[in-house]
XYZ file of N, CA and C in Angstrom:
822
model
N 68.840 119.785 78.410
C 70.080 118.688 77.680
C 70.539 118.993 76.396
N 70.151 120.212 76.181
C 70.598 120.904 74.894
C 72.253 121.437 75.124
N 72.601 121.874 76.130
C 74.223 122.289 76.433
C 75.091 121.301 76.128
N 74.617 119.650 76.465
C 75.430 118.856 76.702
C 75.548 118.316 75.464
N 74.116 118.423 74.979
C 74.493 117.841 72.976
C 75.506 118.632 72.202
N 75.476 119.977 72.672
C 75.857 121.357 72.380
C 77.678 121.330 72.420
N 77.813 120.668 73.461
C 79.003 120.571 74.367
C 79.686 119.225 73.943
N 78.980 118.804 72.950
C 79.340 117.150 72.001
C 80.042 117.505 70.944
N 79.402 118.477 70.168
C 79.699 118.749 68.326
C 80.473 119.442 68.205
N 81.094 118.136 67.429
C 82.256 118.743 66.509
C 81.825 118.064 65.144
N 83.586 118.804 64.218
C 83.598 118.361 62.834
C 83.861 117.243 62.693
N 83.336 116.208 61.932
C 84.123 115.016 61.503
C 84.513 115.475 60.051
N 85.794 115.159 59.763
C 86.520 115.656 58.787
C 86.369 114.767 57.556
N 85.785 115.552 56.517
C 85.921 115.158 55.185
C 87.195 115.758 54.244
N 86.836 116.472 53.537
C 88.055 117.002 52.565
C 88.019 118.273 53.304
N 87.866 118.913 54.376
C 88.331 119.842 55.156
C 87.472 120.796 54.899
N 87.127 121.636 53.848
C 87.323 122.311 53.021
C 85.520 123.456 54.256
N 84.934 122.688 54.971
C 83.960 123.282 55.579
C 84.821 124.135 57.043
N 85.171 123.415 57.364
C 85.897 123.806 58.430
C 87.477 124.652 58.730
N 86.976 125.960 59.864
C 87.443 126.641 60.414
C 89.095 126.295 61.438
N 90.343 125.720 60.866
C 91.372 125.535 62.065
C 90.968 126.057 63.278
N 90.803 127.178 63.131
C 90.825 128.463 64.595
C 89.963 128.650 64.861
N 88.748 128.717 64.266
C 87.647 129.093 64.534
C 86.409 127.868 65.174
N 86.305 126.436 64.659
C 85.334 125.727 64.559
C 86.125 124.421 65.599
N 85.083 123.303 65.800
C 85.865 123.242 66.595
C 85.649 121.175 65.721
N 86.776 120.604 65.810
C 87.042 119.305 64.942
C 88.645 118.667 65.770
N 88.835 118.811 66.316
C 90.300 118.262 66.906
C 89.249 116.836 67.853
N 89.464 115.953 67.906
C 89.370 114.827 68.590
C 89.739 114.886 70.076
N 89.670 115.908 71.073
C 90.115 115.784 71.979
C 88.530 116.667 72.538
N 88.180 116.169 73.984
C 87.251 116.794 75.047
C 88.076 117.509 75.373
N 87.542 118.686 76.105
C 86.012 119.190 76.069
C 86.148 120.700 75.106
N 87.033 120.995 74.401
C 86.967 122.268 73.596
C 86.583 121.832 71.868
N 87.555 120.604 72.127
C 87.685 120.139 70.276
C 88.231 121.632 69.883
N 88.889 121.773 69.945
C 89.851 123.343 69.354
C 91.349 122.797 69.542
N 91.785 123.501 68.826
C 93.613 123.930 69.327
C 93.942 124.198 70.590
N 95.014 123.707 70.732
C 95.735 124.697 72.067
C 96.343 125.584 71.770
N 97.559 125.634 70.384
C 98.529 126.503 70.115
C 97.452 127.915 69.531
N 98.181 129.341 70.587
C 97.731 130.310 70.625
C 97.583 130.708 68.912
N 96.189 131.390 68.418
C 96.690 131.804 66.784
C 97.667 132.771 66.816
N 97.819 133.528 67.676
C 98.830 135.215 67.528
C 98.448 135.253 65.722
N 97.608 135.140 65.097
C 97.733 136.197 63.962
C 98.352 135.258 62.864
N 98.257 133.638 63.017
C 99.351 132.889 62.195
C 97.932 132.272 61.203
N 98.081 132.750 59.810
C 97.172 131.974 58.447
C 95.777 132.219 59.354
N 95.442 133.230 59.350
C 93.819 133.758 59.452
C 93.306 133.092 58.378
N 91.961 132.498 58.421
C 91.161 131.640 57.647
C 91.856 130.631 56.792
N 92.688 129.904 58.069
C 93.312 128.399 57.445
C 91.750 127.545 57.719
N 92.036 126.705 56.597
C 90.914 125.483 56.764
C 91.819 124.347 56.714
N 90.770 123.168 57.081
C 91.533 121.909 58.157
C 92.472 121.170 56.097
N 91.204 121.611 55.190
C 91.558 121.489 54.048
C 93.248 121.313 53.668
N 93.771 123.202 54.436
C 94.817 122.839 53.548
C 96.157 122.338 54.314
N 95.733 121.353 55.080
C 96.749 120.738 56.255
C 96.862 119.417 55.342
N 95.899 119.311 54.146
C 95.726 117.931 53.925
C 96.230 117.765 52.655
N 96.863 116.425 52.176
C 97.464 116.620 50.636
C 96.510 115.889 50.099
N 96.282 116.987 49.163
C 94.835 115.503 48.445
C 95.443 114.607 47.442
N 96.738 114.290 47.826
C 96.656 114.017 46.281
C 96.990 112.387 47.283
N 97.695 112.052 48.154
C 97.844 110.904 48.778
C 96.467 111.083 49.758
N 95.753 112.100 50.261
C 94.789 111.680 51.232
C 95.516 111.273 52.567
N 96.377 112.161 52.610
C 97.238 112.512 54.638
C 97.368 113.546 54.675
N 97.497 113.269 55.649
C 98.087 115.081 56.558
C 99.592 115.398 56.189
N 99.496 116.616 56.104
C 100.923 117.313 55.941
C 101.509 117.507 57.062
N 102.290 116.415 57.176
C 102.663 116.476 58.707
C 103.557 117.244 59.159
N 104.534 117.811 57.860
C 105.619 118.599 58.108
C 105.233 120.345 58.885
N 104.328 120.189 57.393
C 103.183 121.794 57.750
C 102.527 121.853 59.170
N 102.117 120.303 59.601
C 100.869 120.444 60.634
C 102.832 120.487 61.911
N 103.853 120.092 62.024
C 104.489 119.958 62.753
C 104.932 121.569 63.066
N 105.270 122.149 62.297
C 105.789 123.520 62.288
C 104.562 124.701 62.291
N 103.547 124.222 62.617
C 102.092 124.968 62.684
C 101.447 125.029 64.295
N 101.627 123.741 64.999
C 101.258 123.516 66.135
C 102.291 123.185 66.898
N 101.410 123.680 68.438
C 101.984 123.012 68.985
C 102.411 121.424 69.248
N 103.045 120.652 70.191
C 102.961 118.793 69.792
C 102.179 118.800 70.354
N 101.077 119.081 71.425
C 100.611 117.699 71.337
C 99.161 118.213 70.712
N 98.971 119.499 70.040
C 97.905 119.999 68.910
C 97.900 118.724 67.762
N 99.508 119.455 67.453
C 100.111 118.239 66.384
C 99.710 116.510 66.511
N 99.972 116.002 67.620
C 99.998 114.559 67.621
C 98.296 114.378 67.419
N 97.599 114.921 68.220
C 95.956 114.491 67.823
C 95.959 115.376 66.627
N 95.995 115.936 66.245
C 95.502 116.287 64.784
C 95.937 114.903 63.969
N 97.410 114.504 63.915
C 97.296 113.806 62.711
C 97.096 112.453 63.035
N 96.789 112.178 64.119
C 95.836 110.860 64.306
C 94.551 110.300 63.879
N 93.994 111.700 63.623
C 92.510 112.056 63.045
C 92.335 111.738 61.484
N 91.519 110.013 62.022
C 91.673 109.492 59.914
C 91.362 110.345 59.346
N 91.939 109.815 57.583
C 91.177 110.636 56.601
C 91.435 109.331 56.154
N 89.920 109.624 55.178
C 89.366 108.550 53.952
C 90.162 108.531 53.069
N 90.314 107.414 52.707
C 90.895 107.186 51.008
C 90.116 107.958 50.382
N 89.042 108.412 49.959
C 87.772 109.357 49.087
C 87.712 110.680 49.918
N 87.726 112.119 49.104
C 86.699 112.795 49.262
C 85.352 112.967 50.048
N 85.196 113.416 51.196
C 83.811 113.311 51.106
C 83.888 114.473 51.967
N 82.058 114.933 51.927
C 82.074 116.145 52.801
C 82.168 116.587 54.242
N 82.734 117.086 54.774
C 82.777 117.130 56.214
C 81.478 117.204 56.772
N 81.497 116.649 58.175
C 80.323 116.645 58.359
C 79.783 117.186 60.124
N 78.841 117.253 60.763
C 79.126 117.508 62.222
C 78.175 116.144 62.766
N 79.170 115.845 64.163
C 78.889 114.964 64.476
C 79.276 115.224 66.007
N 78.258 114.284 67.215
C 78.091 113.876 68.470
C 79.034 113.276 68.709
N 80.724 113.784 69.333
C 81.661 113.177 69.525
C 81.601 111.687 70.985
N 80.416 111.918 71.797
C 80.282 110.833 72.270
C 79.809 109.676 72.136
N 79.207 109.478 70.793
C 78.749 108.365 70.623
C 78.829 107.658 69.349
N 79.853 106.484 68.964
C 80.439 105.855 68.010
C 80.107 106.224 66.840
N 78.201 106.346 66.420
C 77.836 106.678 65.457
C 77.697 107.564 64.807
N 77.515 108.963 65.995
C 78.071 110.119 65.591
C 76.708 110.892 66.192
N 75.629 110.621 66.189
C 74.192 110.584 66.861
C 73.897 111.284 68.332
N 73.166 111.865 68.636
C 73.353 112.356 70.100
C 71.635 111.086 70.511
N 72.002 111.170 71.339
C 71.985 110.251 72.702
C 71.280 110.447 73.648
N 70.328 110.648 74.144
C 69.761 110.972 75.589
C 70.288 110.660 76.640
N 70.619 109.399 76.697
C 70.759 108.652 77.696
C 72.643 108.422 77.980
N 73.347 108.563 76.349
C 74.788 109.142 76.870
C 75.076 110.664 77.301
N 73.934 111.326 76.527
C 74.150 112.600 76.918
C 73.957 113.313 78.664
N 72.919 111.953 79.391
C 73.073 112.215 80.697
C 74.549 111.751 81.902
N 74.787 111.130 80.765
C 76.599 110.411 81.836
C 77.475 111.896 81.269
N 77.316 111.963 80.001
C 78.396 112.965 79.917
C 78.134 114.209 80.797
N 76.956 114.629 81.047
C 76.793 115.772 81.613
C 76.933 115.987 83.077
N 76.722 114.728 83.757
C 77.781 114.438 85.349
C 79.031 114.574 85.122
N 80.313 114.156 83.637
C 81.524 113.771 83.950
C 81.963 115.056 83.339
N 80.834 116.295 82.807
C 82.025 116.825 82.327
C 82.655 117.978 83.240
N 82.417 118.351 84.437
C 83.472 119.346 85.207
C 84.827 118.918 85.319
N 84.554 117.218 85.727
C 85.792 116.854 85.733
C 86.311 116.521 84.626
N 85.716 116.104 83.287
C 86.558 116.189 81.657
C 86.776 117.253 81.912
N 86.759 118.241 81.984
C 87.482 119.733 81.927
C 88.172 120.369 82.750
N 87.984 119.595 84.260
C 89.025 120.150 84.848
C 90.348 118.970 84.387
N 89.990 117.955 84.015
C 91.633 117.344 84.175
C 91.781 117.623 82.174
N 91.342 118.163 81.634
C 91.921 118.917 80.374
C 92.621 120.193 81.155
N 92.446 120.738 81.732
C 93.433 121.634 82.512
C 94.338 121.313 82.770
N 93.936 120.323 83.642
C 95.605 119.919 84.679
C 95.847 119.340 83.498
N 95.442 118.574 82.348
C 96.653 117.934 81.873
C 97.532 118.818 81.036
N 97.124 119.999 80.628
C 97.860 121.242 79.174
C 99.013 121.523 80.684
N 97.921 122.079 81.913
C 99.276 122.695 82.754
C 100.230 121.271 83.357
N 100.215 120.185 83.814
C 100.986 119.679 84.593
C 101.815 118.072 83.332
N 101.121 118.241 81.864
C 101.784 117.324 80.669
C 103.538 117.843 80.670
N 103.543 118.941 80.739
C 105.464 119.204 80.329
C 105.783 119.121 81.922
N 106.149 118.124 82.601
C 106.646 118.324 84.021
C 108.142 119.096 84.123
N 108.222 119.839 83.430
C 109.643 120.386 83.483
C 110.025 120.689 84.969
N 111.234 121.129 85.345
C 110.923 121.387 86.880
C 111.871 122.375 86.409
N 110.839 123.786 86.710
C 111.888 125.284 85.954
C 112.573 125.830 87.074
N 112.278 125.092 88.784
C 112.773 126.097 89.880
C 113.898 125.581 89.430
N 114.619 124.602 89.017
C 115.954 124.163 88.878
C 116.505 125.033 87.654
N 116.020 125.220 86.466
C 116.058 126.169 85.499
C 116.656 127.466 86.680
N 115.848 127.822 86.815
C 115.544 129.658 87.513
C 116.930 129.748 88.639
N 117.349 128.552 89.052
C 118.268 128.274 89.940
C 119.481 127.614 89.358
N 119.676 127.857 88.017
C 120.717 127.373 87.538
C 122.064 128.573 87.364
N 122.925 128.266 87.145
C 124.226 129.291 87.471
C 124.570 130.722 86.619
N 123.511 130.856 85.986
C 123.978 130.961 84.840
C 122.772 132.631 84.775
N 123.676 133.627 83.555
C 122.810 135.177 83.351
C 121.196 134.308 83.430
N 120.382 135.518 84.063
C 119.416 135.630 83.496
C 118.819 135.038 82.174
N 119.432 135.882 81.159
C 119.164 136.196 79.965
C 119.141 135.014 79.049
N 120.301 133.963 79.957
C 120.397 132.680 79.010
C 119.036 131.785 80.048
N 118.609 132.083 81.186
C 117.290 131.264 81.528
C 116.053 131.371 80.771
N 115.716 132.740 80.354
C 115.124 133.266 79.835
C 115.127 132.682 78.298
N 116.264 132.558 77.639
C 116.303 131.913 76.069
C 115.904 130.449 76.376
N 116.136 130.031 77.056
C 115.892 128.330 77.478
C 114.174 128.031 77.691
N 113.813 128.737 78.319
C 112.894 128.891 78.231
C 111.577 129.088 76.900
N 112.175 130.466 76.377
C 111.668 130.783 74.954
C 112.344 129.316 73.588
N 113.042 128.686 74.392
C 113.452 127.409 73.457
C 112.380 126.243 74.114
N 112.399 126.570 74.867
C 111.216 125.151 75.603
C 109.794 125.717 75.024
N 109.488 126.868 74.634
C 108.046 126.994 74.211
C 108.166 127.188 72.484
N 109.406 126.955 71.821
C 109.438 127.042 70.201
C 109.078 128.490 69.940
N 109.684 129.522 70.922
C 109.614 130.866 70.459
C 110.802 131.718 70.012
N 112.304 130.839 69.720
C 112.699 132.158 69.129
C 112.989 131.824 67.556
N 113.525 132.781 66.403
C 112.701 133.379 65.572
C 114.063 132.127 64.917
N 113.726 130.490 64.582
C 113.902 129.978 63.816
C 113.392 130.071 62.309
N 114.211 129.575 61.610
C 113.475 129.993 59.594
C 111.880 129.437 59.683
N 111.711 127.825 60.821
C 110.205 127.402 60.720
C 109.187 128.386 61.126
N 110.103 128.538 62.664
C 109.087 129.796 63.216
C 108.890 131.347 62.715
N 110.118 131.628 62.097
C 109.718 132.778 61.378
C 108.427 132.588 60.225
N 108.459 131.085 58.861
C 107.469 130.756 58.480
C 105.902 130.713 58.917
N 106.131 130.612 60.420
C 104.905 129.888 60.539
C 104.111 131.588 60.940
N 104.843 132.451 60.981
C 104.669 134.212 61.438
C 104.574 134.876 59.470
N 104.373 133.819 58.765
C 104.496 134.623 57.219
C 105.036 135.498 57.036
N 106.451 135.227 57.740
C 107.472 135.884 57.265
C 108.149 135.395 56.334
N 108.554 136.296 55.570
C 109.040 135.877 53.824
C 110.679 135.311 53.809
N 111.205 134.188 54.791
C 112.357 134.323 54.847
C 112.920 132.319 53.864
N 114.232 132.061 53.314
C 114.137 130.889 53.315
C 114.034 129.490 54.341
N 113.227 129.460 54.067
C 113.218 127.436 55.570
C 114.581 127.146 55.743
N 115.733 127.249 54.844
C 117.072 126.833 54.823
C 117.878 127.190 56.417
N 119.027 126.255 56.503
C 119.671 126.654 58.073
C 121.054 127.263 57.217
N 120.998 128.878 57.608
C 122.263 129.678 57.947
C 123.493 128.694 58.233
N 123.594 128.277 59.137
C 125.282 127.184 59.564
C 125.547 126.184 58.450
N 124.647 124.750 57.753
C 125.255 124.047 57.341
C 124.172 123.886 56.031
N 123.083 124.842 55.860
C 122.738 124.395 54.747
C 121.497 123.456 54.332
N 121.295 122.490 55.410
C 119.926 122.343 55.496
C 118.762 122.794 55.093
N 117.875 122.073 54.560
C 116.451 122.638 54.209
C 115.609 122.852 55.104
N 115.845 122.998 56.024
C 114.917 123.075 56.983
C 115.437 123.623 58.529
N 115.216 124.594 59.443
C 116.000 124.663 60.213
C 114.622 124.708 61.609
N 114.509 124.227 62.732
C 113.531 124.471 63.797
C 114.646 124.493 65.115
N 114.211 124.803 66.275
C 114.753 124.803 67.248
C 115.617 123.028 67.532
N 115.254 122.595 67.056
C 115.926 121.502 67.193
C 117.173 120.573 66.435
N 117.162 121.731 65.248
C 118.012 121.151 64.456
C 119.363 122.259 64.592
N 119.114 123.543 65.154
C 119.568 124.565 65.299
C 120.500 124.040 66.741
N 119.957 123.982 67.425
C 120.824 123.664 68.733
C 121.429 122.037 68.705
N 120.846 121.480 68.318
C 121.450 119.654 68.459
C 121.859 119.370 66.758
N 120.458 119.229 66.307
C 120.900 118.455 64.684
C 121.789 118.693 63.482
N 122.228 120.606 63.367
C 123.013 120.236 62.720
C 124.648 120.285 62.390
N 125.009 120.631 61.473
C 126.169 119.840 62.082
C 127.525 120.633 62.560
N 126.847 121.605 62.199
C 128.054 122.739 63.003
C 127.700 122.395 64.486
N 126.417 122.575 64.930
C 126.092 122.271 66.000
C 126.665 120.856 66.573
N 126.800 119.865 66.060
C 127.410 118.877 66.670
C 128.487 119.058 66.549
N 129.376 119.769 65.681
C 131.059 119.471 65.704
C 131.019 120.238 67.418
N 130.205 121.573 67.377
C 130.439 122.289 68.985
C 130.280 120.964 70.271
N 129.314 120.184 69.996
C 128.871 119.694 71.360
C 130.371 118.499 71.134
N 131.135 118.060 70.026
C 132.007 116.768 70.139
C 132.737 117.089 71.247
N 133.288 118.560 70.416
C 133.967 119.250 71.647
C 134.013 119.895 73.064
N 132.507 119.942 73.426
C 131.860 120.261 74.986
C 132.470 119.316 76.140
N 133.129 118.227 75.687
C 133.173 117.173 76.804
C 132.243 117.195 77.238
N 131.206 117.044 77.047
C 129.885 116.815 77.982
C 129.304 115.462 77.491
N 128.407 114.563 78.311
C 128.218 113.122 77.813
C 127.214 113.334 76.767
N 127.753 112.871 75.508
C 126.947 112.925 74.105
C 126.046 112.419 74.148
N 126.102 110.749 75.032
C 124.901 110.114 75.086
C 123.405 110.671 75.720
N 123.813 111.598 76.520
C 122.761 111.926 77.019
C 122.275 113.529 75.915
N 123.210 113.980 75.645
C 122.522 115.370 75.107
C 122.097 114.610 73.670
N 122.468 113.869 72.819
C 121.663 113.075 71.473
C 120.690 112.703 71.361
N 120.304 112.273 73.111
C 118.901 110.919 73.167
C 117.863 112.858 72.912
N 117.325 112.443 71.928
C 116.288 113.741 71.538
C 115.174 112.727 72.156
N 114.264 113.920 72.783
C 112.773 113.431 73.658
C 111.950 114.471 72.607
N 110.725 114.061 73.424
C 109.432 114.627 72.501
C 109.237 116.401 72.356
N 109.857 116.845 72.229
C 109.614 118.633 71.897
C 111.376 118.991 72.903
N 111.358 119.936 72.508
C 112.515 120.807 72.956
C 112.364 121.019 74.521
N 111.200 121.352 75.161
C 111.006 121.136 76.418
C 112.038 119.630 77.465
N 110.701 118.469 76.833
C 111.198 117.435 77.265
C 113.030 116.967 77.191
N 113.297 116.927 76.102
C 114.713 117.763 75.658
C 115.743 118.088 76.253
N 115.394 119.551 76.899
C 115.948 120.022 77.763
C 115.963 119.651 79.208
N 114.693 119.132 79.639
C 114.466 118.362 80.841
C 115.061 117.401 80.962
N 115.289 116.593 80.346
C 115.920 114.967 80.093
C 117.084 115.300 80.673
N 117.678 116.380 79.360
C 119.447 116.839 79.458
C 119.745 117.820 80.733
N 119.039 118.112 81.436
C 118.897 118.856 83.553
C 119.178 117.626 83.994
N 118.269 116.526 83.471
C 118.454 115.458 84.808
C 119.646 114.756 84.671
N 120.245 114.492 83.135
C 121.313 113.210 83.383
C 122.515 114.516 83.900
N 122.906 115.507 84.029
C 123.954 116.194 83.628
C 124.129 116.104 85.011
N 125.467 116.650 85.314
C 125.719 117.176 87.101
C 125.185 119.213 86.984
N 125.090 119.944 88.022
C 124.871 120.371 87.872
C 125.689 121.933 87.273
N 126.551 121.428 87.599
C 128.061 122.357 87.297
C 128.093 122.253 85.736
N 127.613 120.532 84.897
C 127.341 120.891 83.910
C 126.394 121.109 82.761
N 125.282 120.748 83.411
C 123.627 121.957 82.888
C 124.306 123.114 82.939
N 124.894 123.792 83.118
C 125.597 125.260 83.122
C 125.964 125.543 81.913
N 127.064 124.740 82.387
C 127.640 124.618 80.744
C 126.897 124.381 79.594
N 126.067 123.762 79.855
C 125.057 123.206 78.331
C 124.349 124.549 78.142
N 123.738 124.567 79.079
C 122.878 126.333 78.513
C 123.522 127.839 78.154
N 124.933 127.779 78.606
C 125.679 129.040 78.187
C 125.506 128.242 76.901
N 126.039 127.116 76.421
C 126.865 126.445 74.918
C 125.430 126.364 74.290
N 124.323 126.227 74.759
C 123.341 126.660 73.604
C 123.108 127.924 73.464
N 123.093 128.767 74.191
C 122.526 130.195 74.109
C 124.092 130.909 72.734
N 125.249 130.339 72.988
C 126.609 130.346 72.373
C 125.857 130.558 71.141
N 126.036 128.943 70.724
C 125.180 128.231 69.333
C 124.594 129.618 68.318
N 123.499 129.544 69.456
C 122.473 130.699 68.550
C 122.960 131.697 68.308
N 123.497 132.066 69.353
C 124.302 133.603 68.917
C 124.936 133.576 67.689
N 126.122 132.600 67.777
C 126.788 132.368 66.271
C 126.099 132.385 65.623
N 124.486 131.537 65.661
C 123.595 131.405 64.619
C 123.585 132.831 63.604
N 123.010 133.930 64.907
C 122.349 134.926 64.649
C 123.370 135.953 63.788
N 124.571 135.894 64.017
C 125.948 136.594 63.477
C 126.297 136.190 62.197
N 125.767 135.192 61.947
C 126.707 134.245 60.749
C 124.627 135.098 59.858
N 123.759 135.341 60.066
C 122.421 135.415 59.814
C 122.661 137.089 59.616
N 122.202 137.738 60.433
C 123.190 139.195 60.384
C 124.465 139.907 60.141
N 125.731 139.278 60.016
C 126.456 140.214 59.287
C 127.666 138.781 58.920
N 127.186 137.844 58.375
C 127.456 136.880 57.398
C 128.985 136.635 58.055
N 128.926 136.487 59.605
C 130.442 136.003 60.033
C 129.483 135.146 60.987
N 130.302 134.248 61.035
C 130.791 133.401 62.455
C 131.628 132.453 63.040
N 131.810 132.615 64.038
C 132.934 131.707 64.933
C 133.419 129.943 64.381
N 134.402 129.779 64.450
C 134.088 127.851 64.368
C 133.669 127.613 65.499
N 133.208 126.195 65.400
C 132.882 125.811 66.713
C 133.574 125.027 67.850
N 134.638 125.105 67.521
C 136.327 125.168 68.924
C 135.696 126.340 69.626
N 136.087 128.127 68.653
C 135.794 129.031 69.030
C 134.790 129.354 70.246
N 133.206 128.977 69.548
C 131.910 128.880 70.378
C 132.128 128.492 71.939
N 132.983 126.722 71.496
C 133.014 126.182 72.983
C 133.573 126.987 74.090
N 135.233 127.398 73.207
C 136.304 128.109 74.245
C 135.539 128.988 74.922
N 134.387 130.265 73.817
C 133.789 131.420 74.615
C 132.781 130.884 75.336
N 132.408 129.658 75.037
C 131.182 129.882 76.117
C 132.005 129.369 77.973
N 132.827 128.526 77.425
C 133.814 128.234 79.048
C 133.771 129.446 79.444
N 134.691 130.764 78.512
C 135.292 131.646 78.980
C 134.489 132.501 79.966
N 132.690 132.477 78.969
C 132.125 133.477 79.279
C 131.060 132.708 81.031
N 130.943 131.721 81.098
C 130.664 130.968 81.817
C 131.351 130.982 83.181
N 133.024 130.972 83.276
C 133.651 131.131 84.595
C 133.763 132.637 84.525
N 134.029 133.369 83.676
C 133.482 134.931 83.949
C 132.460 135.216 84.814
N 131.437 135.020 84.158
C 130.223 135.180 85.375
C 130.059 134.544 86.407
N 130.592 133.390 86.563
C 130.652 132.966 88.064
C 131.264 133.283 88.839
N 132.230 133.738 88.583
C 133.546 134.551 89.222
C 132.547 135.717 89.848
N 131.898 136.189 88.958
C 131.088 137.758 89.450
C 130.550 137.472 90.621
N 129.719 136.246 90.369
C 129.059 136.090 91.708
C 129.387 135.074 92.722
N 130.489 135.294 93.242
C 131.003 134.397 93.984
C 131.108 135.559 95.160
């Protein structure tokens, strides 16, 4: 029964000083109780205390959103923090009072295989993106890969670069906003919004934000006709290329020029593959 007891032990967060973010069990999600976000060398030695604002005794939500995948961030921000700082303690997750109970442990031992399977399946099926539809889009492969990277929050926005400990300013180079993530770069930036307004695509669909980039792109894909989605994909890529040109060369095209370039690019590509 000792294995079942060990499987259920995690940290109950007090001040967070004793708990390592990447190595300890502290997230209130069975059965691993650890982040599913790849560590990738990000912030080694980070403690849970670094995620807590001591002045307000609340989570640093923006920092958490920048550092973790959405699934992790949502669970972390739901962990209650007391009004007063206290020591971190180890508890047994499957009992409300935190103490190990033989009777509960027996039931958990019977359920652990299905709990583990559900956890694996949950993380693989939670995102219901139809990748086949993306791969079948009539756009260049590099744009399909770009969309995949956007969905995985893997394009080098300033927020992602800061997560990777790069010394960059967090501002958007296109509009001067104090923060740039994928959502901002492709949708919320004033420049991007001007481009979408000129794109002759249903703004009511594109502007409907979903829970993360993958959900947003899948929502747009479902709401647009196939030809419209092809253009949407190319325009996203063009917006990103234009942003990079501004960062690297301090030059950029106007929203109208970006939209026109996207149309010409898509038409040329599709004429070539007919």
